[in-house]
XYZ file of C-alpha atoms in Angstrom:
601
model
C 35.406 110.808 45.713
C 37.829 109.328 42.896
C 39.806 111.659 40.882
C 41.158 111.206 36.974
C 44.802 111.176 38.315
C 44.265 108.087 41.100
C 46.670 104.952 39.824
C 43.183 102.940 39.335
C 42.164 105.184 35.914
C 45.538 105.410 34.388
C 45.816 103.672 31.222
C 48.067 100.189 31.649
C 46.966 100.005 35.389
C 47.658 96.396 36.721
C 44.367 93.770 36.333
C 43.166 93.958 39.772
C 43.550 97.805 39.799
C 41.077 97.704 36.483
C 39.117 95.031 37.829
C 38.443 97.044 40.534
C 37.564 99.540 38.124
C 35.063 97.686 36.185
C 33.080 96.565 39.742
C 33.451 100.639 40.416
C 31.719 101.418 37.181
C 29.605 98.781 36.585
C 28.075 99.573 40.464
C 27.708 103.773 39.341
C 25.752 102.307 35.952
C 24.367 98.324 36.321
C 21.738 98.568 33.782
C 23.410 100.660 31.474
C 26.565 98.251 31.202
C 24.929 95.138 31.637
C 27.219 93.370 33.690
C 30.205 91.350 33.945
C 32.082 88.514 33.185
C 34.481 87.056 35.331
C 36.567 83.846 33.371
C 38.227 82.680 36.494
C 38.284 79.171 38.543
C 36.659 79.785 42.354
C 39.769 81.393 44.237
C 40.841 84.475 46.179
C 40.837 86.738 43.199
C 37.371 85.999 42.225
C 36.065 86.239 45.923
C 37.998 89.102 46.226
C 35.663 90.838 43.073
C 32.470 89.301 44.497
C 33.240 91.014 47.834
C 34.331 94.208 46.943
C 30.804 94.187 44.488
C 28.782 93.197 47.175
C 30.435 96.272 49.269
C 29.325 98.455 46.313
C 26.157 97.347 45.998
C 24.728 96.646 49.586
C 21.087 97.548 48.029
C 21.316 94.745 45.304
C 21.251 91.689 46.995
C 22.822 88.200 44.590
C 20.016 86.055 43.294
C 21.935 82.957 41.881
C 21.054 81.382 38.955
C 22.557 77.764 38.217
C 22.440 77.153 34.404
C 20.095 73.924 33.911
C 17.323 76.545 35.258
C 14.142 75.274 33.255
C 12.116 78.211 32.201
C 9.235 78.036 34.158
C 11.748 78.683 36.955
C 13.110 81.372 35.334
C 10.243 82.877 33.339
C 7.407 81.354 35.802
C 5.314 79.079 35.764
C 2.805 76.527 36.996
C 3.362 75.637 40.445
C 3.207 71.697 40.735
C 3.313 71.437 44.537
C 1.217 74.360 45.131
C -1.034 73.109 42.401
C -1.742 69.647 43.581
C -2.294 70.697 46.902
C -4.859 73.481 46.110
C -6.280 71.596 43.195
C -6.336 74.560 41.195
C -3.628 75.876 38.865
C -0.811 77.730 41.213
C 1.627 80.012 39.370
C 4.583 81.070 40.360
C 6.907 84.086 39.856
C 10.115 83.858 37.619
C 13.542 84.410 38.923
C 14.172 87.265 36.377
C 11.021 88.648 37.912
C 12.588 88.371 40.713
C 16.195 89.671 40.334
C 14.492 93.467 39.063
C 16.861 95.646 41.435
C 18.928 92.596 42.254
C 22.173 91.034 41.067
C 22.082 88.108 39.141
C 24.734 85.982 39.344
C 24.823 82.838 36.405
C 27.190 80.117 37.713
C 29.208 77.889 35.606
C 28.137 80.237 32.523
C 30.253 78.480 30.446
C 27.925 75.302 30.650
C 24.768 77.863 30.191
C 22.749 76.429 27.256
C 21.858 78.680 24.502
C 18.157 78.431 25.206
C 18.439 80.395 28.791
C 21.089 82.296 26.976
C 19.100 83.797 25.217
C 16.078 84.268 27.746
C 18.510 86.524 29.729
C 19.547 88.352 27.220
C 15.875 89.169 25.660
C 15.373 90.617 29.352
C 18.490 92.698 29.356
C 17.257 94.332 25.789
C 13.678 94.981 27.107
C 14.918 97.167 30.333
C 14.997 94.778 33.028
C 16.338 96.473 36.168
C 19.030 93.688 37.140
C 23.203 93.419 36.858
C 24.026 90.551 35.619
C 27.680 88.610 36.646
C 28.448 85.468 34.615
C 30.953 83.164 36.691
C 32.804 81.593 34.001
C 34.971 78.533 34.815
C 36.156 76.919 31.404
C 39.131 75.688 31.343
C 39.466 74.396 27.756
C 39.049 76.503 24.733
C 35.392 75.669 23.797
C 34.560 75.894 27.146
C 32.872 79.694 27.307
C 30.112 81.727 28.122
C 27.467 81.767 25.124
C 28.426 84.881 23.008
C 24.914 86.224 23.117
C 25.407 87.222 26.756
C 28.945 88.379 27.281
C 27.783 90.796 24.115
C 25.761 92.410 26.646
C 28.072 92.909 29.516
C 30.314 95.926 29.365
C 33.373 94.647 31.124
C 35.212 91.241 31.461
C 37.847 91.255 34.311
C 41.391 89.266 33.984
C 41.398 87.212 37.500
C 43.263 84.223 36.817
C 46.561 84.500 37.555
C 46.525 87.189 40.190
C 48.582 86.744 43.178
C 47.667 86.816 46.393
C 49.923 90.245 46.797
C 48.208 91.899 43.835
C 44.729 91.744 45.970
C 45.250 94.649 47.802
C 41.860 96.501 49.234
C 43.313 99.623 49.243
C 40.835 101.950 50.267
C 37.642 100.402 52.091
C 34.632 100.874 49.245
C 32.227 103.543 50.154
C 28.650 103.065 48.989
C 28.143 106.675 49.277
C 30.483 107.761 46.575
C 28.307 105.378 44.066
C 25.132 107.094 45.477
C 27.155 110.235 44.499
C 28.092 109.428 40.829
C 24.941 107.908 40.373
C 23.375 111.329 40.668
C 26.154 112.739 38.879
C 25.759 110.355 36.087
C 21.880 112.051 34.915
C 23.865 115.630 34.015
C 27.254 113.936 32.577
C 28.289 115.148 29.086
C 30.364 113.868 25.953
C 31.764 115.294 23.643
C 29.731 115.122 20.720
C 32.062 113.253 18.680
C 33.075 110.093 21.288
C 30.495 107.917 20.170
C 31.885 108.120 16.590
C 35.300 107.842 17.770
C 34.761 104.566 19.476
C 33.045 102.971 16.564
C 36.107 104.015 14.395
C 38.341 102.214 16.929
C 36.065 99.296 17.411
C 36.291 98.632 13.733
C 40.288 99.390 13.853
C 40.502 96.500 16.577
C 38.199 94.325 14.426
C 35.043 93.868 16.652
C 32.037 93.380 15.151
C 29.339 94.268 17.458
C 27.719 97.418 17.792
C 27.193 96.915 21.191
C 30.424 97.523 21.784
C 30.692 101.186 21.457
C 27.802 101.754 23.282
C 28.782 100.279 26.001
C 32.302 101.948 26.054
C 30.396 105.030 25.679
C 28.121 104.231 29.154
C 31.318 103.653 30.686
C 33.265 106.207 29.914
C 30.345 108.551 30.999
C 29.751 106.445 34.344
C 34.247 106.351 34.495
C 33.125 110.390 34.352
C 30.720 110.857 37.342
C 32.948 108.490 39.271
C 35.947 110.512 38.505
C 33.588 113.896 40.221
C 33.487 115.374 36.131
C 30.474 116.597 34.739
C 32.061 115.750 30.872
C 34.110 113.257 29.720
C 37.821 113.867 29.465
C 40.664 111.893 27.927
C 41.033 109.748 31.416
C 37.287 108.583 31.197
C 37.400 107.866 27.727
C 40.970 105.750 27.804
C 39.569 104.311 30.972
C 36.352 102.941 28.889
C 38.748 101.735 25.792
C 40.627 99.688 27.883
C 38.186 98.206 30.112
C 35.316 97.696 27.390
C 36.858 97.800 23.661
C 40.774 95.961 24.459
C 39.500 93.103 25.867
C 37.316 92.431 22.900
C 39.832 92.927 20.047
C 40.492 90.568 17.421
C 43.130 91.848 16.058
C 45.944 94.859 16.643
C 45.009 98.935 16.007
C 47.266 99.620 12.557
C 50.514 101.531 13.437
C 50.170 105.896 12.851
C 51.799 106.363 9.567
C 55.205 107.504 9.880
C 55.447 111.544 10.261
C 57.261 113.185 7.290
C 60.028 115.630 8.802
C 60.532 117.465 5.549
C 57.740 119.509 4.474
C 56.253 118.646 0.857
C 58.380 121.666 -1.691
C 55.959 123.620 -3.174
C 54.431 122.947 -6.911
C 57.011 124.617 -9.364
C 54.265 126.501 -11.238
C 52.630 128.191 -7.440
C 53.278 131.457 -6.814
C 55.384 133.054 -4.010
C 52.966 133.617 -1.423
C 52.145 137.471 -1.070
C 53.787 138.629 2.155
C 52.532 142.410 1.963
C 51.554 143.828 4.986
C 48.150 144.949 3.329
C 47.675 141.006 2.922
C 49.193 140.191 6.080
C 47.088 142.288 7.762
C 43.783 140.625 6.338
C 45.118 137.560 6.944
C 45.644 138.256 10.788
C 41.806 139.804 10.800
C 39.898 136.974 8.626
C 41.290 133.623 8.949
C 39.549 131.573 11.216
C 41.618 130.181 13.555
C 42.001 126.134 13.760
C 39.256 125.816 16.668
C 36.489 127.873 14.303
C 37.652 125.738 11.530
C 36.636 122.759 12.595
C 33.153 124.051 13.666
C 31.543 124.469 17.035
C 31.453 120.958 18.892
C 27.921 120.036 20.150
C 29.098 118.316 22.937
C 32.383 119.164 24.427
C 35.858 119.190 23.204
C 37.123 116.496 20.802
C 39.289 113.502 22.938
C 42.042 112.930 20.002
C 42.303 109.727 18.373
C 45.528 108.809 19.064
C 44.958 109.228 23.004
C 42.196 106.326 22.500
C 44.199 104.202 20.345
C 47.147 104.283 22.652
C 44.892 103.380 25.787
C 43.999 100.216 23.043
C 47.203 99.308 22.620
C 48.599 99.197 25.971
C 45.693 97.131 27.218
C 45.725 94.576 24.648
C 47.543 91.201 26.250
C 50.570 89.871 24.765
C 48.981 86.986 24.482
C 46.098 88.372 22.331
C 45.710 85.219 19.748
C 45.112 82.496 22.066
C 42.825 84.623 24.391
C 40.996 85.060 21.183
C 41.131 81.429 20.160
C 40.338 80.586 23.478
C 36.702 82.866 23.477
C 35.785 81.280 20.217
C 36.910 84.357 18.196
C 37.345 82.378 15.479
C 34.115 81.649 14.046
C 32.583 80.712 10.337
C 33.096 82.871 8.328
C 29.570 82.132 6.259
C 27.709 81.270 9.085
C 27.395 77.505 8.399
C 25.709 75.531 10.610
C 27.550 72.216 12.327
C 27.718 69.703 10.467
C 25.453 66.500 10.535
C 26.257 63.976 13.180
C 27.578 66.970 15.502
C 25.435 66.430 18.295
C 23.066 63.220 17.965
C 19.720 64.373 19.802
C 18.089 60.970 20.885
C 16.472 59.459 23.658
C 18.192 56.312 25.138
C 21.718 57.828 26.045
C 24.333 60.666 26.538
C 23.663 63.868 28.641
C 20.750 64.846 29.562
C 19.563 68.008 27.635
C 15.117 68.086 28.760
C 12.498 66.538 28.098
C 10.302 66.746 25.080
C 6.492 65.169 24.502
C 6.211 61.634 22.918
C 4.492 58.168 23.194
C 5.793 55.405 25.451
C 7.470 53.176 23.302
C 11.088 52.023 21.570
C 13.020 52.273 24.777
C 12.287 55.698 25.481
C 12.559 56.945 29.302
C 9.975 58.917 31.100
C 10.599 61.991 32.744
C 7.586 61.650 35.792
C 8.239 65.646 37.330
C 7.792 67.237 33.917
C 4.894 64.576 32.870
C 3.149 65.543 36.044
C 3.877 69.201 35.577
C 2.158 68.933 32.413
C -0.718 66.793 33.695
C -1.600 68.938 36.926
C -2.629 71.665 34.785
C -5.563 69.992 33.871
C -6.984 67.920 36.917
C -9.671 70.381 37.724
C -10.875 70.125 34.103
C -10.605 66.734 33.669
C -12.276 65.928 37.398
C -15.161 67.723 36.088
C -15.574 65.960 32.927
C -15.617 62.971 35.023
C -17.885 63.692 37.715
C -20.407 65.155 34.436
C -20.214 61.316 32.520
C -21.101 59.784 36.047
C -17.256 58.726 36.764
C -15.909 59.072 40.429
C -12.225 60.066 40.368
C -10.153 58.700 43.131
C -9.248 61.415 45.680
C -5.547 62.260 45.707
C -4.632 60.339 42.177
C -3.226 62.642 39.456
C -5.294 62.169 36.251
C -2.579 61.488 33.558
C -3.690 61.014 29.961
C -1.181 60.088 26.998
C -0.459 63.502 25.979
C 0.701 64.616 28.964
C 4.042 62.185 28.500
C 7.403 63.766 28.685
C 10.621 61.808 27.563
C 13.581 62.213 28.640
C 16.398 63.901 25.963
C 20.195 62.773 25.660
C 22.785 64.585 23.788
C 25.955 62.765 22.908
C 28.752 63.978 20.823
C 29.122 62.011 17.913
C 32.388 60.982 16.657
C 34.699 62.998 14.431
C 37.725 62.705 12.108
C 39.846 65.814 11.560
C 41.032 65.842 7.703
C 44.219 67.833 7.723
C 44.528 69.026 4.027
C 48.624 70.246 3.802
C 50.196 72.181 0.907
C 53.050 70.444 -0.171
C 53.631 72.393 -3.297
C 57.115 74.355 -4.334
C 55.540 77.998 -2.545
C 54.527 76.353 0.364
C 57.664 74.304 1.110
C 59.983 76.891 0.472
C 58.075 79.404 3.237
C 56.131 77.535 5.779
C 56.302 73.531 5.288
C 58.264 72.699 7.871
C 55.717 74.462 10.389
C 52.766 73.239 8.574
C 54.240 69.540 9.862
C 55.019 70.339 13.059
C 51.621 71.925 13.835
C 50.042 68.740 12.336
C 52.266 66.395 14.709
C 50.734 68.414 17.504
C 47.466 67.884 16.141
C 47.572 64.573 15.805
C 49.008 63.940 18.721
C 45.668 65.735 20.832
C 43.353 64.155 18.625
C 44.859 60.918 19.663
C 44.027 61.539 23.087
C 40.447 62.697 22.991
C 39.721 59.400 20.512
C 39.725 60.919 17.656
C 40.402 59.835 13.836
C 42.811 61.780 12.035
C 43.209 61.872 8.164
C 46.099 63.439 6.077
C 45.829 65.090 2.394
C 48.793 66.812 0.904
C 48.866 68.080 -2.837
C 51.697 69.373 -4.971
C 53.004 68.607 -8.426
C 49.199 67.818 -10.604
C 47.545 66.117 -8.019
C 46.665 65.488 -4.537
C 47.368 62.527 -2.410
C 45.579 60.930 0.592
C 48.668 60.085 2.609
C 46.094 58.455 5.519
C 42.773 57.755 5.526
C 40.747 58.302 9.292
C 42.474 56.339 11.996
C 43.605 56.620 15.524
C 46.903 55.485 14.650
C 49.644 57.759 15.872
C 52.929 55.930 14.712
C 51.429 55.329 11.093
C 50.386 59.367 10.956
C 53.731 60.448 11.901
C 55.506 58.151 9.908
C 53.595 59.431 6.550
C 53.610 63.032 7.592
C 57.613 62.841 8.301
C 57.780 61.434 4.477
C 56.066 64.283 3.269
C 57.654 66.033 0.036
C 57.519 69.300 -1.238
C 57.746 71.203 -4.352
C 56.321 71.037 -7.281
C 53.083 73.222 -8.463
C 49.796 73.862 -6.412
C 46.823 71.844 -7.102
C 44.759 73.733 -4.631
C 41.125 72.182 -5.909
C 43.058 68.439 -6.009
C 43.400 68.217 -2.534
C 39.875 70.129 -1.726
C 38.295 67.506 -3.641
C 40.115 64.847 -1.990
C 38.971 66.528 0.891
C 35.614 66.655 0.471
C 35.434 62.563 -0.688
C 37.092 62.083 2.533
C 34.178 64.150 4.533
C 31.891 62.543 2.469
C 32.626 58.749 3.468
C 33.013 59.725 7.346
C 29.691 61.917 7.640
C 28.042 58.137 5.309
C 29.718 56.458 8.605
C 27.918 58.386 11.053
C 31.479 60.839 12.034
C 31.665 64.292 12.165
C 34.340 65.554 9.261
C 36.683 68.735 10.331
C 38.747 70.427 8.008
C 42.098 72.162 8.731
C 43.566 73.358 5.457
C 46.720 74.837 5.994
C 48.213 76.763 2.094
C 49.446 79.572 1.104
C 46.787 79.744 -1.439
C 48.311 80.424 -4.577
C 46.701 77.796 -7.094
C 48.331 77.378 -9.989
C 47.134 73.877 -11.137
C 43.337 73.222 -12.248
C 41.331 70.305 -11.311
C 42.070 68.510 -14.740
C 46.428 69.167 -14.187
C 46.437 71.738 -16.658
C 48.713 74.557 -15.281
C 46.881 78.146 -15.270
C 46.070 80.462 -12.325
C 42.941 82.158 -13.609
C 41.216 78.214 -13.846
C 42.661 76.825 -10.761
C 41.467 79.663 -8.706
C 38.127 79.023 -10.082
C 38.276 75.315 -9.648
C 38.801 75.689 -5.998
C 36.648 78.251 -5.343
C 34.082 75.577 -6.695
C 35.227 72.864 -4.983
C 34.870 75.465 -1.684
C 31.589 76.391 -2.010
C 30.563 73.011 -2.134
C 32.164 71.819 0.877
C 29.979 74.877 2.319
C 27.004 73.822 1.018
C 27.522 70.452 2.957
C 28.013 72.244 5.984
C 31.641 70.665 6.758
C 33.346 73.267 9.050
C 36.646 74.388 8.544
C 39.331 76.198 8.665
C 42.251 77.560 6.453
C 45.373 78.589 7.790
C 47.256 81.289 5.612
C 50.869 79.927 5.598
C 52.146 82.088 3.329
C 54.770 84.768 4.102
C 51.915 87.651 3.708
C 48.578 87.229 4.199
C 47.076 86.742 0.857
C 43.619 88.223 -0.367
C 43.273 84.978 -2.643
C 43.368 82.620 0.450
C 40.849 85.057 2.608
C 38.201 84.063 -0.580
C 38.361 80.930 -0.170
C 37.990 80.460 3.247
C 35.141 82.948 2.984
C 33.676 80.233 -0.179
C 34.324 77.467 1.983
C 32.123 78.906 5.069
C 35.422 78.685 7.577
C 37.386 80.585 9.661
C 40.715 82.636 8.283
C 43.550 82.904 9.906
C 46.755 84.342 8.929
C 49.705 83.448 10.652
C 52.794 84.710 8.742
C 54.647 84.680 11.971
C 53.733 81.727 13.817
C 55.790 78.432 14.868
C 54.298 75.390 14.838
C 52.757 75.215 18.402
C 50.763 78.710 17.115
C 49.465 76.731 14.402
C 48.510 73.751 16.389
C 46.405 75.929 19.077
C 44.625 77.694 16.279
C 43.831 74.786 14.567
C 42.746 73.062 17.842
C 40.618 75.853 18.986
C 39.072 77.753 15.730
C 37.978 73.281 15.290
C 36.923 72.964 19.097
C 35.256 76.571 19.156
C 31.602 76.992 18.571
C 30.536 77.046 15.034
């Protein structure tokens, strides 16, 4: 049985030693921690897991689950084979029927559509018995697993990477030492005031799910049992922190204030404090001590806070931001759904996303499994109306009537311009400008190569400028953006209104408009060139809310030496993402440019 002082549970263990962990865990408590996600390419580390879970688990068989799984597959259904042989409706059983006990494993989860998404996850909330393992292979930032599931699943293993040396077995699994803490896991305490602790640190590290905690809290209880503890101590705890709560953090846990050597003097007016032995005495007898101060603990003793913050900090990657970027992190701020032209539904070209009921007409393509699905529901009712009005239906023909017609449904991505809106002004150039161009040139320079149209807005002096209007041509871009002034005042609403003309005419030609504004956001010119903070703010909060309202997404990238609160509001008013990077070069800015605009909105 696994003790607290094994390499595996000590906080800042290597990634296989705390992937190993997570498949330990997540094997002593499936249900309760939902699963896994492993974003990893096929390879030796990830077969490596998937063995050494299968070892765990020799009584939960994998049941794969491939994500264009329609949902009579997966919920069940009518069966159309069985049905047209019997001549009767045949139904089926679904496979999350199926996988009660089981281990489902979702393949390519990063190409799971939201629909079966969110199937899997409405049978993880009502108790269904299964572990779920989502394979994730993206490579590129907006390729991920949909949000809604890896909410659900407790722990999400670093595997790419690994070398071959850092795949050690160590020692073989034993089933029976699950079996074990699995029985253990029923009487396992914690201290009463864990959970509150974790949802203190969750907020610290900037996650916004509830979920969260409560997950961190199953696993530090199931990290408990495993561990041969019948409470949670500080090694289950940290070992729950950094295998649940680190790998979720957006941002860093704030630094302990710094400790003040000299004590505080006392107030002049105090007086000396009585040292009599009469009062020393009563003292001694009726103080309570620190431990009855802080009142009896319902549920063991209290893990300290800076024991769980540590364990935080030493998991969190060096490479935090683009891991972040790279999950989507980034998302809009108001919620704002994609903009028009995103995805073109339609029925004559693109991928194919289903089938949906229609007539026969304008080009549009039949989908014959799904139309006779929906037909062979029906033959025994439709055989008897027949054989009633004196009609003879031909033995073995499938009776299809208009409304049983399924189309076939295409998805194609539309085209898009991204509108790079750059603060040219005297603040800007003096702290970030140089940056600010070289994470455009970047830009431009990928958007070239996926095909797409780039436009370029700069503002400074009393008005804003359209440098470029959309095009695909790289030379001209860089040659206007290497021309590119600065100084002057900040006529923040200028170039948002140029902006939004700009996303305007390309959403009128059937293109998708992204915004990247990247200011300091410290208006100081109003939308008519009269100088005045108090009405330029205003003006481009206006301005914001608008592009909002037409659903343009965005982004603004804080360039300014500190982040500032004034640049937070209006990406919040503008329905984008935020991002301060005080710090960053210009490759930074280019990758979170590239993927808070690639990410899922």
């Amino acid at each position: 049985m696994r003790d607290s002082a094994e390499p595996v549970a000590e906080a800042g263990a290597p990634a296989w030693e705390d992937a190993v962990l997570a498949a330990w865990l997540l094997a002593v408590d499936p249900v309760g921690l939902g699963g896994a996600t492993l974003r990893a390419r096929a390879g030796p580390a990830r077969d490596a897991w998937m063995d050494l879970w299968r070892d765990l688990t020799p009584e939960r068989p994998m049941l794969r689950l491939p994500p264009g799984t329609p949902d009579d597959r997966l919920l069940g259904g009518l069966d159309l084979a069985g049905t047209l042989a019997a001549g009767r409706p045949v139904r089926s059983p679904g496979l999350l029927a199926e996988a009660s006990g089981r281990t489902l494993v979702l393949t390519m989860a990063e190409r799971c559509p939201s629909g079966l998404a969110a199937r899997i996850a409405a049978a993880q909330d009502a108790g269904a018995a299964f572990a779920l393992i989502a394979l994730d292979e993206g490579a590129a930032p907006d390729e991920a697993a949909p949000s809604s599931l890896t909410d659900r699943l407790a722990f999400a293993p670093r595997l790419d990477g690994l070398p071959l040396a850092a795949l050690a077995p160590g020692a073989a699994p034993c089933p029976a030492e699950v079996v074990a803490a699995q029985a253990r896991l029923r009487s396992v305490r914690a201290p009463g005031t864990l959970a509150e602790a974790f949802v203190g640190l969750g907020l610290a590290l900037g996650i916004g799910s509830l979920r969260a905690p409560l997950l961190a809290l199953n696993a530090a209880r199931a990290a408990a049992a495993l561990f041969g503890d019948d409470e949670v101590g500080e090694a289950a705890a940290a070992a729950a922190v950094r295998l649940v709560l680190a790998p979720r953090a957006t941002r860093l846990p704030p630094e302990p204030p710094p400790a003040d050597d000299d004590p505080p003097d006392d107030p002049p007016d105090s007086p000396p404090p009585d040292t009599s032995p009469d009062t020393a005495d009563a003292s001694d007898g009726d103080a309570p001590t620190p431990d009855e101060a802080e009142g009896p603990d319902d549920g063991g003793g209290r893990i300290p806070d800076d024991v769980l913050v540590e364990a935080a900090r030493a998991a969190i990657p060096s490479d935090l931001l683009a891991r972040l970027l790279a999950a989507g992190a980034l998302r809009t701020a108001g919620g704002a759904s994609a903009a028009a032209g995103d995805d073109g539904a339609g029925r004559k070209g693109g991928r194919p996303v289903g089938s949906m009921r229609g007539a026969l007409r304008d080009g549009a393509r039949l989908d014959l499994i799904e139309t006779l699905r929906a037909a062979a529901a029906w033959q025994p009712l439709r055989r008897r109306l027949m054989a009633e009005a004196g009609a003879q239906a031909t033995p073995g023909r499938v009776l299809v009537r208009p409304d049983d017609f399924r189309l076939k449904r295409f998805r194609r991505r539309a085209e898009r311009v991204v509108i790079f809106v750059v603060d040219a002004s005297g603040s800007a150039a003096l702290a970030r400008l140089a940056e600010a161009k070289g994470a455009v040139e970047l830009m431009l320079a990928q958007a070239y190569v996926a095909r797409q149209q780039v436009a370029l807005v700069s503002f400074r002096g009393a008005a804003a400028e359209v440098l470029l209007p959309p095009t695909r041509s790289l030379v001209m871009t860089k040659r206007r953006l290497a021309s590119l002034p600065g100084g002057g005042g900040t006529p923040l609403a200028a170039g948002l209104a140029a902006a939004m003309d700009l996303a305007r005419l390309a959403k009128s030609r059937g293109t998708t408009p992204y915004l990247a504004v990247l200011t300091d956001g410290k208006a100081n010119i109003a939308l008519d060139g009269a100088p005045g903070r108090p009405q330029a703010e205003a003006d481009a909060r206006r301005i914001a809310q608008a592009l909002r309202v037409a659903g343009v997404r965005s982004i603004l990238i804080d360039t300014g030496n500190r982040p500032a609160q004034s640049a937070r509001d209006l990406a919040t008013a503008m329905g984008g993402a935020y991002l301060p990077l005080p710090r960053a070069d210009a490759r930074m800015l280019s990758a979170a440019m590239r993927s808070a605009l690639d990410g899922p909105g």
